[in-house]
Coordinates of C-alpha atoms and ligand atoms in Angstrom, one line a residue:
X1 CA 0.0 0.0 0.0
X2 CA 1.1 3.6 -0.6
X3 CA 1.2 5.9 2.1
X4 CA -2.0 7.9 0.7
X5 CA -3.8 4.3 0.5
X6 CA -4.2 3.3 -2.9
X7 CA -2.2 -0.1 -3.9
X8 CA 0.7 0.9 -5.6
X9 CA 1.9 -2.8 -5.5
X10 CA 3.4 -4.4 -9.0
X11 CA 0.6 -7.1 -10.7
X12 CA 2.2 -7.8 -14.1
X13 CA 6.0 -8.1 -14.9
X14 CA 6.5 -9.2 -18.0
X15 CA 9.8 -10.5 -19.6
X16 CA 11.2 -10.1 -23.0
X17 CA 13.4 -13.0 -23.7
X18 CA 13.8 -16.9 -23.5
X19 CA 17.7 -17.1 -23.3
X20 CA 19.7 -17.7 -19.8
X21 CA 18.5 -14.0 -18.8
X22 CA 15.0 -14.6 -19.2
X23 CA 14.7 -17.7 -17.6
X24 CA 17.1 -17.2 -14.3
X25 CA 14.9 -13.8 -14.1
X26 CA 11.2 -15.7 -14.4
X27 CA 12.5 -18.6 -11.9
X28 CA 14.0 -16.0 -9.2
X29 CA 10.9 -13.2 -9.2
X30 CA 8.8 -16.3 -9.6
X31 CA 10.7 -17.4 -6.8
X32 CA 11.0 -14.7 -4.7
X33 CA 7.1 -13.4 -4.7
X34 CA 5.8 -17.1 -4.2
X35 CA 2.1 -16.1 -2.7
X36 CA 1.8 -13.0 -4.0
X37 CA -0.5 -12.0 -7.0
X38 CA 1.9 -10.4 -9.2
X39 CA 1.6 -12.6 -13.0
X40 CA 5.3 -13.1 -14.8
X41 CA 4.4 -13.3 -18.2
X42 CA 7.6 -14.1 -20.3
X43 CA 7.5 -13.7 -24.5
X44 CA 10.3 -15.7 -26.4
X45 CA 10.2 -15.9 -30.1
X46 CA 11.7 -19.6 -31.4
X47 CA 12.2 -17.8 -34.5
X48 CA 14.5 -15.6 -33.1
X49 CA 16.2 -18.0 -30.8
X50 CA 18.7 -17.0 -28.1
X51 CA 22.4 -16.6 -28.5
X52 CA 23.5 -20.3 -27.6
X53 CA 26.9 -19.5 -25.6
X54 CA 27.8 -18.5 -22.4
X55 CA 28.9 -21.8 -20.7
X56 CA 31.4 -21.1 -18.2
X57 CA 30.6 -20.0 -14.9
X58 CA 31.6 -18.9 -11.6
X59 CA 30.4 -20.0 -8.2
X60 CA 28.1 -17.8 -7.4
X61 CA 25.5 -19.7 -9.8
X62 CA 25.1 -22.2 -7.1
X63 CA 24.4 -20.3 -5.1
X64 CA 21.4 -18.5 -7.2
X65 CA 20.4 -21.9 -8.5
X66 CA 20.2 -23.3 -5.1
X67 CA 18.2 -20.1 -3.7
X68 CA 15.6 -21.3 -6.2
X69 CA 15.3 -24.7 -4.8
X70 CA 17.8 -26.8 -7.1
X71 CA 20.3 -29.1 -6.5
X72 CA 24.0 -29.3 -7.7
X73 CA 24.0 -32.2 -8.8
X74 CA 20.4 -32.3 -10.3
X75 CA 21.7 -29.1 -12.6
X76 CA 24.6 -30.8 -13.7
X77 CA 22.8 -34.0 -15.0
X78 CA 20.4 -31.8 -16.6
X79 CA 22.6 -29.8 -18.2
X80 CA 25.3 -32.3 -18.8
X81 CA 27.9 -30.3 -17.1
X82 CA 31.1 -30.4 -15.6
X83 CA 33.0 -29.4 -12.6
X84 CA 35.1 -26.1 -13.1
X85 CA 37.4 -25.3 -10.5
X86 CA 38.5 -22.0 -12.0
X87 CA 40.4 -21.3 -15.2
X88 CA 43.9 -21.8 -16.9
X89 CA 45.4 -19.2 -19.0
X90 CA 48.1 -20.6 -21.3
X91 CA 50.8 -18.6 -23.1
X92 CA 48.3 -14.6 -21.6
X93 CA 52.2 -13.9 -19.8
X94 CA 54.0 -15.5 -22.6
X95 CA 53.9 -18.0 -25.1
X96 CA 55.0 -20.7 -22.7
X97 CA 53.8 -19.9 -19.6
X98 CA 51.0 -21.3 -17.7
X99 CA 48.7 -20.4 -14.8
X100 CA 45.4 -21.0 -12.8
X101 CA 43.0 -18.5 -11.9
X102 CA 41.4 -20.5 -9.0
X103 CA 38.1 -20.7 -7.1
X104 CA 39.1 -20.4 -3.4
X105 CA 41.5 -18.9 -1.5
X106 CA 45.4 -19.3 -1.1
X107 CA 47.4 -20.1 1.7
X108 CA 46.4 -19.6 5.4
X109 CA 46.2 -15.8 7.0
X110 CA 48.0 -15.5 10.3
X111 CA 47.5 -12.6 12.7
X112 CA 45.4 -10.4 10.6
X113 CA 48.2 -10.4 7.9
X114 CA 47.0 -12.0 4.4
X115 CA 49.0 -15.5 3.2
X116 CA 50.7 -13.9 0.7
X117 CA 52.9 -11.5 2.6
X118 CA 54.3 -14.3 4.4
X119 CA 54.4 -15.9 0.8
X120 CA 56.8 -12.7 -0.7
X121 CA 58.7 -12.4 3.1
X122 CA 59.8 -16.5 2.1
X123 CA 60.2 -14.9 -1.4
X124 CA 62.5 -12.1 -0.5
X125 CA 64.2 -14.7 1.8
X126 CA 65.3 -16.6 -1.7
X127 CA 63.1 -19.0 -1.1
X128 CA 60.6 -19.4 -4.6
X129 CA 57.9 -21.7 -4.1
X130 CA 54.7 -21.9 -6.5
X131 CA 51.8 -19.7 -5.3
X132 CA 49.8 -21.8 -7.3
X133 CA 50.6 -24.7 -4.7
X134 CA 49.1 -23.0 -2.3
X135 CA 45.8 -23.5 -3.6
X136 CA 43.7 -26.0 -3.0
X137 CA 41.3 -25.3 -6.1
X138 CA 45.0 -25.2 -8.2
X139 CA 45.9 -28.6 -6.9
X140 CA 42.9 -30.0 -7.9
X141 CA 42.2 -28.7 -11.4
X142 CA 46.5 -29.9 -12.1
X143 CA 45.5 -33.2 -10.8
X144 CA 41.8 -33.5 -12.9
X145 CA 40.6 -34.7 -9.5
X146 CA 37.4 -33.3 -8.1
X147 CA 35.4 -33.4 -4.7
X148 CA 32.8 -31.4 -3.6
X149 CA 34.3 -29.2 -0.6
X150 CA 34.0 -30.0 3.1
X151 CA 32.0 -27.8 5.6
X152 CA 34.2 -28.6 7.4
X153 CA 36.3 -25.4 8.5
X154 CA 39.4 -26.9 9.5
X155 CA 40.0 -29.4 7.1
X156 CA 42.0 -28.5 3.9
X157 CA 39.1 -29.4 1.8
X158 CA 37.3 -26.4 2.8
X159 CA 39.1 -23.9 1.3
X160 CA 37.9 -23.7 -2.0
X161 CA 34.8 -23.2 -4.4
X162 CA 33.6 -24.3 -7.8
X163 CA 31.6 -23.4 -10.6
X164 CA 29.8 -25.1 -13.2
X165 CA 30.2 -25.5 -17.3
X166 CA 27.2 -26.6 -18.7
X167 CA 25.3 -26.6 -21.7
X168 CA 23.6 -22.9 -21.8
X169 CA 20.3 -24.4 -24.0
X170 CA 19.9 -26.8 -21.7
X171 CA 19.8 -24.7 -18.5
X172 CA 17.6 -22.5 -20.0
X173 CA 15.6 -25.4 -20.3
X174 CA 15.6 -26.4 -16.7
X175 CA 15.4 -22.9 -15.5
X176 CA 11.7 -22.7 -18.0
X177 CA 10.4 -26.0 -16.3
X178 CA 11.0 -24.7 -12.6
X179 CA 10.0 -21.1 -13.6
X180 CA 6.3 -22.7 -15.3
X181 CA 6.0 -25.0 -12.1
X182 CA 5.3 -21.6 -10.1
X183 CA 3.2 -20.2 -12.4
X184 CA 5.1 -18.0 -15.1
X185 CA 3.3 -18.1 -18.6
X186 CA 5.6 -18.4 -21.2
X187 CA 4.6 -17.3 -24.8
X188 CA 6.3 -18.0 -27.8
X189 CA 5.9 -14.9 -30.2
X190 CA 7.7 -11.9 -31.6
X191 CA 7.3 -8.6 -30.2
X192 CA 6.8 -6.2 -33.3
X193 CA 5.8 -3.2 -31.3
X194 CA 6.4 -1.4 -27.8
X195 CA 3.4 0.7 -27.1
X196 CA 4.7 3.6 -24.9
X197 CA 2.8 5.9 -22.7
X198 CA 3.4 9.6 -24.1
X199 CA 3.8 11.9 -20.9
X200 CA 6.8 9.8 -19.8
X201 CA 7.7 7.2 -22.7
X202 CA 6.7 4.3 -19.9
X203 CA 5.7 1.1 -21.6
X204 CA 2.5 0.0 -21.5
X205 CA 2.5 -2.8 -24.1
X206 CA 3.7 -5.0 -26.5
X207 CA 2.5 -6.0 -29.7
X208 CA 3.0 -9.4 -30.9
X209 CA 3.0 -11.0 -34.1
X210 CA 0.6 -13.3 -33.3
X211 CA -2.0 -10.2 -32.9
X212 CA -2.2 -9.9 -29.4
X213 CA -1.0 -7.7 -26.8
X214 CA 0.3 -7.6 -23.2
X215 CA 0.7 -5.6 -20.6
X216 CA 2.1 -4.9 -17.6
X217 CA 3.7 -2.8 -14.7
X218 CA 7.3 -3.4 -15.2
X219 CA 9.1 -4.7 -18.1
X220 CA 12.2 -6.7 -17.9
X221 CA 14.4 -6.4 -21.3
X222 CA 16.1 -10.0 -21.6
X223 CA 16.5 -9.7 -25.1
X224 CA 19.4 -10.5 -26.0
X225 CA 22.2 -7.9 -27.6
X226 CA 19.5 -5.7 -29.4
X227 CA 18.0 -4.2 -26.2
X228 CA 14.8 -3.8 -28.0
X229 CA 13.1 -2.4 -24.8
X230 CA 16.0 -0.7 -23.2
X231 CA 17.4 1.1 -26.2
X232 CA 14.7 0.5 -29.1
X233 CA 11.5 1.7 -27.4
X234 CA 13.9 3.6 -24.0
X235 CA 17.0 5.0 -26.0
X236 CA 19.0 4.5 -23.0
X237 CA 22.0 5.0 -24.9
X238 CA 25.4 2.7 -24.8
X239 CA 28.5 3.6 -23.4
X240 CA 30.9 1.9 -25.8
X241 CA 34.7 0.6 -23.6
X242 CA 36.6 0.0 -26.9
X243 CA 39.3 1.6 -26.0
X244 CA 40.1 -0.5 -23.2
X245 CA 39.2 -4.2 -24.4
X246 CA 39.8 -4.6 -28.0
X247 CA 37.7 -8.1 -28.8
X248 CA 34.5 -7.3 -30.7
X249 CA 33.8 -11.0 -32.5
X250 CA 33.5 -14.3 -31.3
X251 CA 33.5 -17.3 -33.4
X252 CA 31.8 -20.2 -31.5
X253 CA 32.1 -24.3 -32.4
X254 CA 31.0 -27.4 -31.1
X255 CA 33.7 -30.3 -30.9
X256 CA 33.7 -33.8 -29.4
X257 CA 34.5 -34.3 -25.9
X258 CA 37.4 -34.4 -24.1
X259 CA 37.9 -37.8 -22.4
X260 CA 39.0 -37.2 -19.6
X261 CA 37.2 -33.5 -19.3
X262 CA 39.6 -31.0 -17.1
X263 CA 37.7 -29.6 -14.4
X264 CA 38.7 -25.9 -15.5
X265 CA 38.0 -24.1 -18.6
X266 CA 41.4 -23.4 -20.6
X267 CA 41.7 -20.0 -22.4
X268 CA 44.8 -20.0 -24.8
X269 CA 45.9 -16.9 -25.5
X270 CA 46.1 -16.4 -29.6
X271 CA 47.3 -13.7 -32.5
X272 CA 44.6 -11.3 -32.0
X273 CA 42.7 -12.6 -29.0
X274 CA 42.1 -15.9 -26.9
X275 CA 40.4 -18.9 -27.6
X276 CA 38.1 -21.0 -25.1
X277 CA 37.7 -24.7 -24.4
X278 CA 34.7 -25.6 -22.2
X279 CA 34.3 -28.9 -21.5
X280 CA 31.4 -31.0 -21.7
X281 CA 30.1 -34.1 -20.7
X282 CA 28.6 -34.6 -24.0
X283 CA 30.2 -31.7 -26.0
X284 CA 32.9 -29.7 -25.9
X285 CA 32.8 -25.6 -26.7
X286 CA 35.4 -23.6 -28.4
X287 CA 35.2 -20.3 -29.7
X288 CA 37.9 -17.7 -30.1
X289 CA 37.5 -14.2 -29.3
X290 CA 39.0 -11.9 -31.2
X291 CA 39.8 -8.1 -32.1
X292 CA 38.0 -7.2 -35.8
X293 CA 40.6 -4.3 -35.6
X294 CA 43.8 -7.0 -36.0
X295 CA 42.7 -10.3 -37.7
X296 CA 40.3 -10.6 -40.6
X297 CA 37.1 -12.8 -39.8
X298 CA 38.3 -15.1 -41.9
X299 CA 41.8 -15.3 -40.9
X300 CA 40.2 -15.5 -37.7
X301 CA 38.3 -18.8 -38.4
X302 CA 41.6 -20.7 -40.0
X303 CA 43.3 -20.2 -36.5
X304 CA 40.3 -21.4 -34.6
X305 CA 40.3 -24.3 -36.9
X306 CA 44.0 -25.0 -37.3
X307 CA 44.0 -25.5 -33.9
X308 CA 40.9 -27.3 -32.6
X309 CA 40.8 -29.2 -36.1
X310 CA 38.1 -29.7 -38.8
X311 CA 36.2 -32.4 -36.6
X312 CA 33.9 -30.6 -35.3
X313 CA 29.6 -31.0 -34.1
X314 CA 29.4 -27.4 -34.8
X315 CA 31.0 -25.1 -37.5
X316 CA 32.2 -21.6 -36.1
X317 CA 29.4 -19.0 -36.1
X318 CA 30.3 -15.7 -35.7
X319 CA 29.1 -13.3 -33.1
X320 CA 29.7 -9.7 -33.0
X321 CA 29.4 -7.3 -30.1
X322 CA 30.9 -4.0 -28.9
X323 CA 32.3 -4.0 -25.0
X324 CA 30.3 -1.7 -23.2
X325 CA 27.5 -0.9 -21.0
X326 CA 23.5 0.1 -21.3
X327 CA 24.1 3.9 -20.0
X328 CA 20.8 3.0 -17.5
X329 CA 19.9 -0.7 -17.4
X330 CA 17.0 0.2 -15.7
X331 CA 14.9 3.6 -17.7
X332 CA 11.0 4.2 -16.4
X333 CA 9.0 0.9 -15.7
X334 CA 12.2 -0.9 -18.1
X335 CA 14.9 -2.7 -16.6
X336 CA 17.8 -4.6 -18.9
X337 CA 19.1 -7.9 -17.4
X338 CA 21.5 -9.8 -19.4
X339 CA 23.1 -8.7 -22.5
X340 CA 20.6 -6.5 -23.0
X341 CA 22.3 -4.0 -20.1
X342 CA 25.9 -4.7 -21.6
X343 CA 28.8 -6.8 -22.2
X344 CA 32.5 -6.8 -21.5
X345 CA 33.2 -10.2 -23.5
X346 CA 33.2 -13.8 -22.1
X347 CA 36.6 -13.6 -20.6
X348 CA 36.5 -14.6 -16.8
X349 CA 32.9 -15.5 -17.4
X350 CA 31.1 -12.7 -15.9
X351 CA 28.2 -12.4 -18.1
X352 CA 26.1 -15.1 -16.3
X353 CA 27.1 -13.6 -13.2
X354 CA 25.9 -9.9 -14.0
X355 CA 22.5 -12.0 -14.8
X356 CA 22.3 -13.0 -11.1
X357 CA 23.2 -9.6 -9.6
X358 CA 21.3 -7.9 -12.1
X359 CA 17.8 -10.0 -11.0
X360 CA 19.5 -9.4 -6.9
X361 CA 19.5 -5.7 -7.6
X362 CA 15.8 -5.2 -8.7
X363 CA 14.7 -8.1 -6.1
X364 CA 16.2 -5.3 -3.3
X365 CA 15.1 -2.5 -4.9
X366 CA 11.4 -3.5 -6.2
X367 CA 9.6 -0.6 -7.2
X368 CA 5.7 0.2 -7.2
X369 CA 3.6 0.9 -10.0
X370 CA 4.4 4.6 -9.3
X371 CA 8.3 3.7 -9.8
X372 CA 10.2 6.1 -7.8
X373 CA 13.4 7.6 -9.6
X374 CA 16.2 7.4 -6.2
X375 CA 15.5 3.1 -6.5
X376 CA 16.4 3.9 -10.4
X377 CA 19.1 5.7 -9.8
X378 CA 20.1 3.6 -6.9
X379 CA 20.0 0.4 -9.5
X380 CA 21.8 2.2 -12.0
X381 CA 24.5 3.9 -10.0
X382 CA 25.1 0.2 -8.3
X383 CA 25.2 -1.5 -11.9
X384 CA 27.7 1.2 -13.2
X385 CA 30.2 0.4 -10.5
X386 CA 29.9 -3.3 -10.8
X387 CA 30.1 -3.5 -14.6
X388 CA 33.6 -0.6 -14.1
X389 CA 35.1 -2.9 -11.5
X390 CA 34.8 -6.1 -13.4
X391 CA 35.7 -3.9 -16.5
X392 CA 39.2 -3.2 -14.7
X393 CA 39.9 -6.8 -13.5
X394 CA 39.1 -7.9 -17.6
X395 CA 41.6 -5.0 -19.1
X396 CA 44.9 -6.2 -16.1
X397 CA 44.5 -9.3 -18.4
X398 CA 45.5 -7.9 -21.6
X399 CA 47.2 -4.9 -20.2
X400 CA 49.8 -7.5 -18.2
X401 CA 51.1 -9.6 -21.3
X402 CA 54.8 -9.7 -21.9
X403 CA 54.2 -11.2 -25.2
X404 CA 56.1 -9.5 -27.8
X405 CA 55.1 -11.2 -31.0
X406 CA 52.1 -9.4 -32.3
X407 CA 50.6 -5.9 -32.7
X408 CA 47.3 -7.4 -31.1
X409 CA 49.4 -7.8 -27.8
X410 CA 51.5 -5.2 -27.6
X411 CA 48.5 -2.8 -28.8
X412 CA 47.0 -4.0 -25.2
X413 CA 49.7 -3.4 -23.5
X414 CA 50.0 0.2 -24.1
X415 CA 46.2 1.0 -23.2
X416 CA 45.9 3.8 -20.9
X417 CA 44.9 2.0 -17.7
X418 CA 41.0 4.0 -16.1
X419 CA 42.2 5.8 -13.1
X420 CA 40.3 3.2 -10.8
X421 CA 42.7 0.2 -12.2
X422 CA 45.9 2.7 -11.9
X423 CA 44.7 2.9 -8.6
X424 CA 44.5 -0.9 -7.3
X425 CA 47.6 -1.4 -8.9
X426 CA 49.9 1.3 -7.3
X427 CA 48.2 0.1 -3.7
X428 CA 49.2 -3.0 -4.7
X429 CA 52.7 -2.9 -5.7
X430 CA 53.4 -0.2 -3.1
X431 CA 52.4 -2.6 -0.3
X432 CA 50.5 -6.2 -1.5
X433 CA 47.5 -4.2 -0.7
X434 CA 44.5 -5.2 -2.8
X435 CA 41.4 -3.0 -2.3
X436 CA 38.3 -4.4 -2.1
X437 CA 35.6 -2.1 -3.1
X438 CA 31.5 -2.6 -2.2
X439 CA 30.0 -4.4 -5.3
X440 CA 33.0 -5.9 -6.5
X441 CA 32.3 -9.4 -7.9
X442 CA 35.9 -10.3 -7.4
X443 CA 37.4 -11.4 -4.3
X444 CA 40.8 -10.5 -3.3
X445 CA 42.1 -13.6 -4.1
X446 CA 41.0 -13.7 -7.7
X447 CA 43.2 -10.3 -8.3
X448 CA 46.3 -12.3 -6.4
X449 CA 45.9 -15.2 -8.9
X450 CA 46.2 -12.5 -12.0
X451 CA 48.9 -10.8 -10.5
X452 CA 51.4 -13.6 -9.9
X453 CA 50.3 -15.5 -13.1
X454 CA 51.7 -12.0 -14.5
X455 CA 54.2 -12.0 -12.4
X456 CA 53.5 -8.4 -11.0
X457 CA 54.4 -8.5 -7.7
X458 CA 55.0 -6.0 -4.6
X459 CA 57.7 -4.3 -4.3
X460 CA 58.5 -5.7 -0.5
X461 CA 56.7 -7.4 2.2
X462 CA 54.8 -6.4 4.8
X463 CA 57.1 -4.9 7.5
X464 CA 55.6 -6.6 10.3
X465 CA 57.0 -9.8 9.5
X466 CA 60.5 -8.4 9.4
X467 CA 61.6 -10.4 12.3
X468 CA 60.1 -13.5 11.4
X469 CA 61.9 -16.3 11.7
X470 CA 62.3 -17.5 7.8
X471 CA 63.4 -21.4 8.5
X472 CA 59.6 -21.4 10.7
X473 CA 58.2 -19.8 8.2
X474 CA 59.9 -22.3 4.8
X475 CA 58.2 -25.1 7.2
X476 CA 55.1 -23.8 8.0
X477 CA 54.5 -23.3 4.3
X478 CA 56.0 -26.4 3.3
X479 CA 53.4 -27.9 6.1
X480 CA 50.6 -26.4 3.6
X481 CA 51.7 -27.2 0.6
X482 CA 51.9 -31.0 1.7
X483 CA 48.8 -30.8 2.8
X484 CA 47.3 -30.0 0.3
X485 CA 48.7 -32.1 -2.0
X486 CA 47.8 -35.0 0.8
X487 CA 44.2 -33.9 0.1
X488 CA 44.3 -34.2 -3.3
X489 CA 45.6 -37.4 -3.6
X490 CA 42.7 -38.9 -1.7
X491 CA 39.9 -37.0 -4.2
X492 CA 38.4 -39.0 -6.8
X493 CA 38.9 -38.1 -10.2
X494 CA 36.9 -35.5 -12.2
X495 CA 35.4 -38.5 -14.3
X496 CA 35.0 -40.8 -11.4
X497 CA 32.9 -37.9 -9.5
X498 CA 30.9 -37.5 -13.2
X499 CA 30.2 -41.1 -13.5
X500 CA 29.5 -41.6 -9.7
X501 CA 27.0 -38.4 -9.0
X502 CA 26.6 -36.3 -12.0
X503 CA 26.1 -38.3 -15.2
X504 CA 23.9 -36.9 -17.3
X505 CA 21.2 -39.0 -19.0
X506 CA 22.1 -38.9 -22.8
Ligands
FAD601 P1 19.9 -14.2 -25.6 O1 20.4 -15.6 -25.3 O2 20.3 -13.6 -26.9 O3 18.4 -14.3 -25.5 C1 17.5 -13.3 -26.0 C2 16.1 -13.8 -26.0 O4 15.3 -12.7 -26.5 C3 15.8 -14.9 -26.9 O5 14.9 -15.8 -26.3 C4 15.1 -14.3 -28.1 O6 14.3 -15.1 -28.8 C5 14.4 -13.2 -27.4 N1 14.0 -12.1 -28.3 C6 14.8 -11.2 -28.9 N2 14.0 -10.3 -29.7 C7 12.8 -10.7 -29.5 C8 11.5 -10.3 -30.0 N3 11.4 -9.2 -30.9 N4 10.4 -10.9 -29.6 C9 10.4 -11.9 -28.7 N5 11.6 -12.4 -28.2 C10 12.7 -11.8 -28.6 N6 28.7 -15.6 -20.2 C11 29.2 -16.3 -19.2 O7 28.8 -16.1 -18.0 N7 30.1 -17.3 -19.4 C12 30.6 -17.5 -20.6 O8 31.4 -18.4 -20.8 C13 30.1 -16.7 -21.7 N8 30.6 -16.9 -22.9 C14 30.1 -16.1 -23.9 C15 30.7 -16.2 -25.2 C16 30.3 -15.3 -26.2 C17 30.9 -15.3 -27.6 C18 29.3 -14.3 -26.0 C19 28.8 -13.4 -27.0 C20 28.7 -14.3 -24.7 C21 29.1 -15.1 -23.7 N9 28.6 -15.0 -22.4 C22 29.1 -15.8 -21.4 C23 27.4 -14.2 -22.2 C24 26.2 -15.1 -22.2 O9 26.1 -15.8 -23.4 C25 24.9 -14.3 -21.9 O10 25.1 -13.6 -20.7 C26 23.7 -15.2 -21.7 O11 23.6 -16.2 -22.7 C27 22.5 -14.4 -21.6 O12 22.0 -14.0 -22.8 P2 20.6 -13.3 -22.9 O13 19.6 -14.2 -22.3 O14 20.7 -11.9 -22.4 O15 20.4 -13.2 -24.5

């Protein structure tokens, strides 16, 4: 109720949109206003179809796909996924060199000072061990071993996390069927028109090809690159980040499986871009991503090819987008979840991830009919930060290559750095500081795996530990790493946990 008494309350969202936006949006407002009488109505055109990538994930999708009452291991049969433990970038540094971006944290903090300032104190001590064997997610994905973690706190096999890679037509799938069972109406037509109220360009409607039209309170744009709501009928505008992140296409194929599958995705770094490999239970994905500016498309597609060979379930289909943002996801009774509000590009595999803080945001913020503009400027303020933060962590990727053979590389490397990067970076050189900002979807730990797989490190150690006594210290972390890798050896294998908990029915 508003304060004067009328109802102000929301009765008909309706969604634009089918893909992985649309659906994780029906299933959590579905979800989250269980009991009320607000309708979901969401319109998906089969003609149009949705963008079929976007298969990588990061942990947090649990934990949204759990909030809505599913299971682990139910979504990974249905979806025929895989375990990913976090992500290994081949030859980003140089051609030869190797790292993993894990899921979970390294080391063990003592007295309030983070693990890896004792890690640099050993370091400056001449002792040079492997961050990477510090991490129990690292040891893992190395090994191809996989168990789910322990609640344990104490035991090793509680510090890490893990995501999922899974098959994004499928989910969608699931997502539909547990978003019907409480009570969304899907219909499967093309929105022709947006019928737009005059005094303040709100929508009111939307015309559909099959003659009829709906209505509704608030309008959620999931559709897809085109932002036919948020920028066709809204004109929210686009704020284009060129200038930092040079990939624009994607060229996306279907191979065999990998027998056994790694539980990681790879990302090899190539001429004018990087390439993915996604494993699958039944499938695997590859696609490189690539900068139109330095490769041809079609040069583009004889790398791809020459090195995932000609084998292949699905030919490369190109994909073109510019990395940016929707300058307000959310415009009147219009709110943009999904590519519809932007996209960076599929490195680190934030996309799906902006999908669940996206629907989080206007779950918090849930207007009334009479929408107020502070929650829209709230929502938009919040998504602009977000989207700039992972923006930064995406450009130290590219910006950190030593790789001196091409002009895509060193182009990268010479980008002028946003002021709010410079920033992170100085603090942590300076002092192995790293800032962690409100609304940042990356944990300290994910900006320490960057910055020693590019070897930028600090230029000392924190002073405190000055006195420390360094042979203690070369046991203590010798304790850890042998634990770890005591844990690991015990796990079963990613394909043993597959065949044992997760097998897909195919
Ligand atoms: P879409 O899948 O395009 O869905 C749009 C929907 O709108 C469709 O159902 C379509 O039919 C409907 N529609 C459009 N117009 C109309 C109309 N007029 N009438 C009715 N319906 C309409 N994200 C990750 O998190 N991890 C990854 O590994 C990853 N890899 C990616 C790789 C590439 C190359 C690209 C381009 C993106 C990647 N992403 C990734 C992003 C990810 O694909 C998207 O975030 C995700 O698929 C959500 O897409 P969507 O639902 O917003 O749009």
């Amino acid at each position: 109720m508003s304060p004067n008494g009328t109802d102000n309350r929301i009765r008909d969202v309706v969604i634009v949109g089918g893909g992985t936006a649309g659906w994780m949006t029906a299933a959590a407002l579905a979800d989250h206003f269980r009991g009320s009488r607000m309708t979901i109505t969401l319109v998906e055109s089969s003609s149009i179809g949705t963008i079929g990538v976007g298969e990588a994930t990061i942990p947090t999708i649990r934990q949204f796909y759990q909030s809505i009452g599913l299971r682990d291991l139910d979504v990974m049969k249905a979806t025929h996924g895989t375990v990913k433990l976090g992500i290994q970038f081949d030859g980003w540094l140089n051609p030869e060199s190797s790292f993993i971006h894990p899921f979970g944290v390294y080391g063990q903090d003592l007295r309030n000072i983070p693990f890896h300032q004792y890690w640099l104190r050993l370091r400056a001590a001449g002792e040079q061990t492997d961050f990477g064997d510090y991490s129990l997610a690292v040891a893992l994905a190395r090994a191809g071993r996989f168990t789910t973690p322990s609640p344990n706190p104490p035991s090793t096999l509680s510090v890490f996390d893990w995501a999922l890679h899974f098959d994004a037509g499928l989910f969608a799938q699931f997502l539909r069927k547990n978003a019907e069972g409480k009570g969304v109406r899907r219909i499967d037509a093309k929105v022709e028109r947006v019928e737009q109220r005059a005094e303040d360009g709100h929508i009111t409607g939307l015309l559909l090809d099959n003659g009829d039209t709906i209505t509704g309170d608030l309008f959620v744009d999931c559709s897809g690159f085109g932002g036919l709501l948020i920028e066709g009928a809204m004109k929210s505008g686009y704020e284009d980040w060129t200038q930092w992140l040079f990939c624009d296409r994607a060229l996306a194929a279907q191979g065999n499986a990998i027998s056994p599958p790694p539980p990681y995705t790879r990302v090899t770094a190539h001429s004018a871009g990087w390439r993915w490999t996604i494993p699958l239970q039944h499938r695997t994905g590859h696609g490189y991503v690539y900068s139109s500016r330095f490769i041809s498309d079609g040069d583009a597609e004889e790398e791809l090819l020459g090195a995932v060979g000609r084998d292949l379930k699905m030919a490369p289909r190109r994909i073109a987008f510019t990395p940016g943002r929707r300058k307000q996801a959310w415009k009147g009774n219009c709110v943009a979840i999904g590519l519809s509000s932007g996209f960076l590009e599929p490195l680190e595999s934030t996309s799906i991830a902006l999908i669940e803080t996206g629907i989080e945001k206007l779950k918090q913020l849930f207007p009334g009919r009479q929408i107020d503009p502070r929650l829209v400027d709230e929502y938009n303020d919040w998504s602009r930060r977000e989207l700039q933060r992972v923006r930064d962590f995406v450009i130290l990727h590219y910006w950190a290559n030593q790789r001196q053979d091409n002009a895509f590389w060193r182009a990268c490397r010479e980008v002028e750095l946003p002021e709010s990067l410079l920033h992170k970076l100085e603090m942590w050189k300076r002092r192995g500081h790293i800032i962690r900002y409100r609304w940042e979807m990356f944990q300290p730990s994910s900006w320490l795996a960057i910055y020693n797989g590019f070897g930028i490190l600090p230029d000392g150690y924190d002073p405190a530990l000055d006195g420390y006594d360094v042979a203690g210290l070369s046991r203590a972390l010798g304790g850890m790493r042998n634990a770890i890798a005591q844990a690991v050896k015990d796990c079963p294998t990613h394909s043993e946990f597959i065949e044992r908990y997760a097998k897909a029915d195919m």
